[in-house]
Short mmCIF file of C-alpha atoms and ligand atoms in Angstrom, two decimals:
data_model
loop_
_atom_site.label_atom_id
_atom_site.label_comp_id
_atom_site.label_asym_id
_atom_site.label_seq_id
_atom_site.Cartn_x
_atom_site.Cartn_y
_atom_site.Cartn_z
CA MET M 22 1.56 -6.80 -23.55
CA ALA M 23 -0.38 -4.60 -21.13
CA ASN M 24 1.90 -2.68 -18.81
CA LYS M 25 0.43 -3.79 -15.49
CA ALA M 26 1.86 -3.09 -12.01
CA ILE M 27 1.02 -4.36 -8.55
CA TYR M 28 1.17 -2.09 -5.50
CA PRO M 29 0.99 -4.28 -2.39
CA GLY M 30 0.63 -3.23 1.22
CA THR M 31 -1.23 -3.73 4.46
CA PHE M 32 -3.07 -0.38 4.30
CA ASP M 33 -4.02 -0.37 7.99
CA PRO M 34 -5.26 2.25 7.18
CA LEU M 35 -4.70 3.57 3.63
CA THR M 36 -3.00 6.97 4.02
CA ASN M 37 -2.45 9.98 1.79
CA GLY M 38 1.10 8.67 1.32
CA HIS M 39 -0.18 5.42 -0.21
CA ILE M 40 -2.70 7.36 -2.33
CA ASN M 41 0.11 9.56 -3.65
CA ILE M 42 2.03 6.48 -4.82
CA ILE M 43 -1.05 4.78 -6.33
CA LYS M 44 -2.05 7.89 -8.32
CA ARG M 45 1.45 8.28 -9.69
CA ALA M 46 1.67 4.57 -10.55
CA ALA M 47 -1.69 4.83 -12.35
CA GLU M 48 -0.16 7.50 -14.58
CA LEU M 49 2.94 5.43 -15.31
CA PHE M 50 1.31 2.07 -16.00
CA ASP M 51 -1.67 0.96 -18.11
CA SER M 52 -3.22 -0.54 -14.99
CA VAL M 53 -2.42 -0.91 -11.31
CA VAL M 54 -3.57 -3.70 -9.03
CA VAL M 55 -3.59 -2.46 -5.44
CA ALA M 56 -3.11 -5.62 -3.40
CA VAL M 57 -4.34 -5.51 0.18
CA ALA M 58 -2.31 -8.10 2.09
CA LYS M 59 -3.76 -10.13 4.93
CA SER M 60 -0.58 -9.37 6.96
CA ALA M 61 -1.78 -11.46 9.90
CA GLY M 62 1.66 -11.03 11.48
CA LYS M 63 1.04 -7.28 11.86
CA SER M 64 -2.23 -7.87 13.79
CA PRO M 65 -4.00 -5.11 11.85
CA LEU M 66 -6.50 -2.83 13.58
CA PHE M 67 -8.81 -3.12 10.54
CA ASP M 68 -9.76 -6.58 9.31
CA SER M 69 -9.10 -7.63 5.73
CA GLN M 70 -12.59 -6.69 4.51
CA GLU M 71 -12.42 -3.23 6.13
CA ARG M 72 -9.03 -2.52 4.56
CA LEU M 73 -10.23 -3.80 1.21
CA ASP M 74 -13.39 -1.67 1.35
CA MET M 75 -11.64 1.55 2.37
CA THR M 76 -9.08 1.12 -0.42
CA LYS M 77 -11.72 0.20 -3.02
CA ASN M 78 -13.82 3.24 -2.08
CA ALA M 79 -10.84 5.58 -2.39
CA PHE M 80 -10.27 4.45 -6.01
CA SER M 81 -13.83 3.66 -7.12
CA THR M 82 -13.67 6.31 -9.85
CA THR M 83 -10.14 5.57 -11.11
CA ALA M 84 -10.63 3.40 -14.19
CA ASN M 85 -7.21 1.76 -14.31
CA VAL M 86 -6.92 0.94 -10.59
CA GLU M 87 -8.22 -2.41 -9.36
CA VAL M 88 -8.16 -3.32 -5.65
CA VAL M 89 -7.83 -6.96 -4.59
CA PHE M 90 -7.18 -8.91 -1.39
CA PHE M 91 -4.36 -11.43 -1.17
CA ASP M 92 -3.06 -13.91 1.33
CA GLY M 93 -0.03 -15.66 -0.07
CA LEU M 94 3.17 -14.91 -1.91
CA LEU M 95 3.33 -11.66 -3.83
CA VAL M 96 5.02 -13.45 -6.73
CA ASP M 97 2.02 -15.79 -7.05
CA LEU M 98 -0.30 -12.79 -7.19
CA ALA M 99 1.91 -11.21 -9.86
CA LYS M 100 1.73 -14.42 -11.94
CA LYS M 101 -2.05 -14.63 -11.47
CA HIS M 102 -2.48 -11.07 -12.77
CA GLY M 103 0.15 -11.30 -15.49
CA ALA M 104 2.12 -8.45 -13.90
CA ARG M 105 5.89 -8.11 -14.14
CA VAL M 106 6.26 -4.96 -12.07
CA ILE M 107 5.86 -4.36 -8.34
CA VAL M 108 5.62 -0.73 -7.25
CA ARG M 109 6.81 0.31 -3.80
CA GLY M 110 7.09 3.75 -2.22
CA ILE M 111 10.37 4.76 -0.63
CA ARG M 112 10.30 7.32 2.18
CA SER M 113 13.81 6.92 3.55
CA ILE M 114 17.07 4.97 3.45
CA ALA M 115 15.55 2.59 6.01
CA ASP M 116 12.68 1.89 3.60
CA PHE M 117 15.18 1.29 0.82
CA GLU M 118 17.12 -1.30 2.80
CA TYR M 119 13.96 -3.25 3.66
CA GLU M 120 12.48 -2.86 0.19
CA SER M 121 15.64 -3.82 -1.67
CA GLN M 122 15.80 -7.09 0.28
CA MET M 123 12.16 -7.86 -0.59
CA ALA M 124 12.72 -6.91 -4.24
CA GLY M 125 15.74 -9.20 -4.37
CA MET M 126 13.93 -12.16 -2.81
CA ASN M 127 10.91 -11.68 -5.06
CA ARG M 128 13.18 -11.63 -8.10
CA LYS M 129 14.91 -14.82 -6.95
CA MET M 130 11.49 -16.49 -6.85
CA MET M 131 10.32 -14.89 -10.11
CA PRO M 132 13.26 -13.69 -12.23
CA GLU M 133 11.08 -11.81 -14.72
CA LEU M 134 9.60 -9.66 -11.92
CA ASP M 135 11.01 -6.17 -11.38
CA THR M 136 10.35 -3.80 -8.49
CA VAL M 137 10.04 -0.11 -9.31
CA PHE M 138 10.61 2.32 -6.42
CA LEU M 139 8.79 5.64 -6.41
CA ARG M 140 10.15 8.24 -4.02
CA THR M 141 7.30 9.23 -1.73
CA ASP M 142 6.62 12.95 -2.13
CA PRO M 143 8.28 14.77 0.83
CA GLU M 144 4.88 15.94 2.09
CA TRP M 145 4.12 12.31 3.06
CA GLY M 146 7.64 11.23 3.90
CA ASP M 147 6.99 10.85 7.64
CA VAL M 148 3.52 9.32 7.43
CA SER M 149 3.00 5.70 8.43
CA SER M 150 -0.15 3.77 9.19
CA THR M 151 1.09 3.00 12.71
CA LEU M 152 1.69 6.69 13.50
CA VAL M 153 -1.72 7.65 12.09
CA ARG M 154 -3.40 5.02 14.28
CA ASP M 155 -1.45 6.19 17.34
CA ILE M 156 -2.23 9.86 16.81
CA ALA M 157 -5.93 9.07 16.36
CA ARG M 158 -5.99 6.76 19.40
CA TYR M 159 -4.78 9.57 21.65
CA GLY M 160 -7.09 12.21 20.23
CA GLY M 161 -4.71 13.91 17.81
CA ASN M 162 -5.75 15.39 14.49
CA ILE M 163 -5.18 13.02 11.54
CA SER M 164 -7.06 15.02 8.91
CA ASN M 165 -3.84 15.95 7.09
CA PHE M 166 -2.76 12.34 6.72
CA VAL M 167 -5.83 10.43 5.49
CA PRO M 168 -8.89 11.31 3.35
CA ALA M 169 -11.96 12.55 5.28
CA GLU M 170 -13.91 9.28 4.75
CA ILE M 171 -11.03 7.22 6.15
CA GLU M 172 -10.62 9.62 9.08
CA LYS M 173 -14.28 8.94 9.95
CA ILE M 174 -13.76 5.17 9.72
CA ILE M 175 -10.70 5.35 12.01
CA LEU M 176 -12.40 7.55 14.60
CA ASN M 177 -15.46 5.30 14.53
CA LYS M 178 -13.31 2.20 15.04
CA LEU M 179 -11.47 3.74 17.98
CA SER M 180 -14.53 5.23 19.70
N1 LIG X 8 3.38 6.79 2.42
C1 LIG X 8 3.08 6.61 3.68
N2 LIG X 8 3.34 5.48 4.36
C2 LIG X 8 3.92 4.49 3.68
C3 LIG X 8 4.25 4.61 2.34
C4 LIG X 8 3.95 5.83 1.69
N3 LIG X 8 4.24 6.05 0.42
N4 LIG X 8 4.82 3.49 1.95
C5 LIG X 8 4.84 2.68 3.02
N5 LIG X 8 4.29 3.29 4.07
C6 LIG X 8 4.19 2.76 5.43
C7 LIG X 8 2.94 1.99 5.68
O1 LIG X 8 1.93 2.82 6.19
C8 LIG X 8 3.41 0.98 6.71
O2 LIG X 8 3.37 1.54 7.97
P1 LIG X 8 3.24 0.63 9.26
O3 LIG X 8 4.40 -0.32 9.26
O4 LIG X 8 3.26 1.62 10.32
O5 LIG X 8 1.95 -0.12 9.13
C9 LIG X 8 4.86 0.73 6.31
O6 LIG X 8 5.25 1.84 5.58
C10 LIG X 8 5.07 -0.44 5.43
O7 LIG X 8 3.83 -0.92 5.04
P2 LIG X 8 3.33 -1.37 3.65
O8 LIG X 8 3.81 -0.53 2.52
O9 LIG X 8 1.87 -1.56 3.78
O10 LIG X 8 4.06 -2.67 3.49
P3 LIG X 8 4.04 -3.84 4.45
O11 LIG X 8 5.43 -3.94 4.93
O12 LIG X 8 2.99 -3.85 5.47
O13 LIG X 8 3.62 -4.92 3.41
C11 LIG X 8 3.99 -6.67 1.90
C12 LIG X 8 4.57 -5.72 2.93
C13 LIG X 8 2.56 -7.01 2.12
C14 LIG X 8 4.17 -6.03 0.55
C15 LIG X 8 4.89 -7.90 2.03
O14 LIG X 8 4.86 -8.36 3.37
C16 LIG X 8 4.46 -9.02 1.12
O15 LIG X 8 4.76 -9.00 -0.05
N6 LIG X 8 3.76 -10.02 1.67
C17 LIG X 8 3.29 -11.17 0.93
C18 LIG X 8 4.07 -12.41 1.32
C19 LIG X 8 5.35 -12.48 0.54
O16 LIG X 8 5.38 -12.55 -0.67
N7 LIG X 8 6.45 -12.49 1.29
C20 LIG X 8 7.77 -12.59 0.75
C21 LIG X 8 8.29 -11.23 0.36
S1 LIG X 8 9.94 -11.36 -0.26
#
């Protein structure tokens, strides 16, 4: 059985922190499905297509990373792709508390599904999409937190 993992998120925008987790997951698993969630409740700055495109472009040359959009339950996406592993990045204890609740609920809905936590490398431990958007909105420098192409997309969106 192929060792396939799903890495879900809102990616509003994709940051270097997410990229760090995806690259490491791509080394650990045969294939990784990066799942861009609609996350309507978060009122994303970038629409679903924009988030999908920026994530696809960032991994266009990584053979075992596929980027998809989803609007539904993560467990249903896992079943659709035949994946039994969810990957999530953990930056802090606060992340762990939130993530462990989600992992538990997902497992209640799909008992064969496991969530694997990767500790976000310390370099990206304080990065969040909200903070990146805020810094950019008020003219701060975000070049250390997102790839150059995504920095351009963010600045263009906010101009
Ligand atoms: N580096 C940098 N930032 C990171 C990070 C990392 N390694 N890991 C997470 N983050 C940040 C994100 O930028 C994001 O910041 P923001 O809140 O400022 O936007 C935050 O941590 C969490 O975002 P993300 O990882 O994208 O997760 P999310 O909470 O937006 O997404 C879903 C959660 C989509 C996985 C979850 O809601 C889901 O599964 N939805 C589908 C519906 C479902 O099945 N619900 C039942 C679940 S039990």
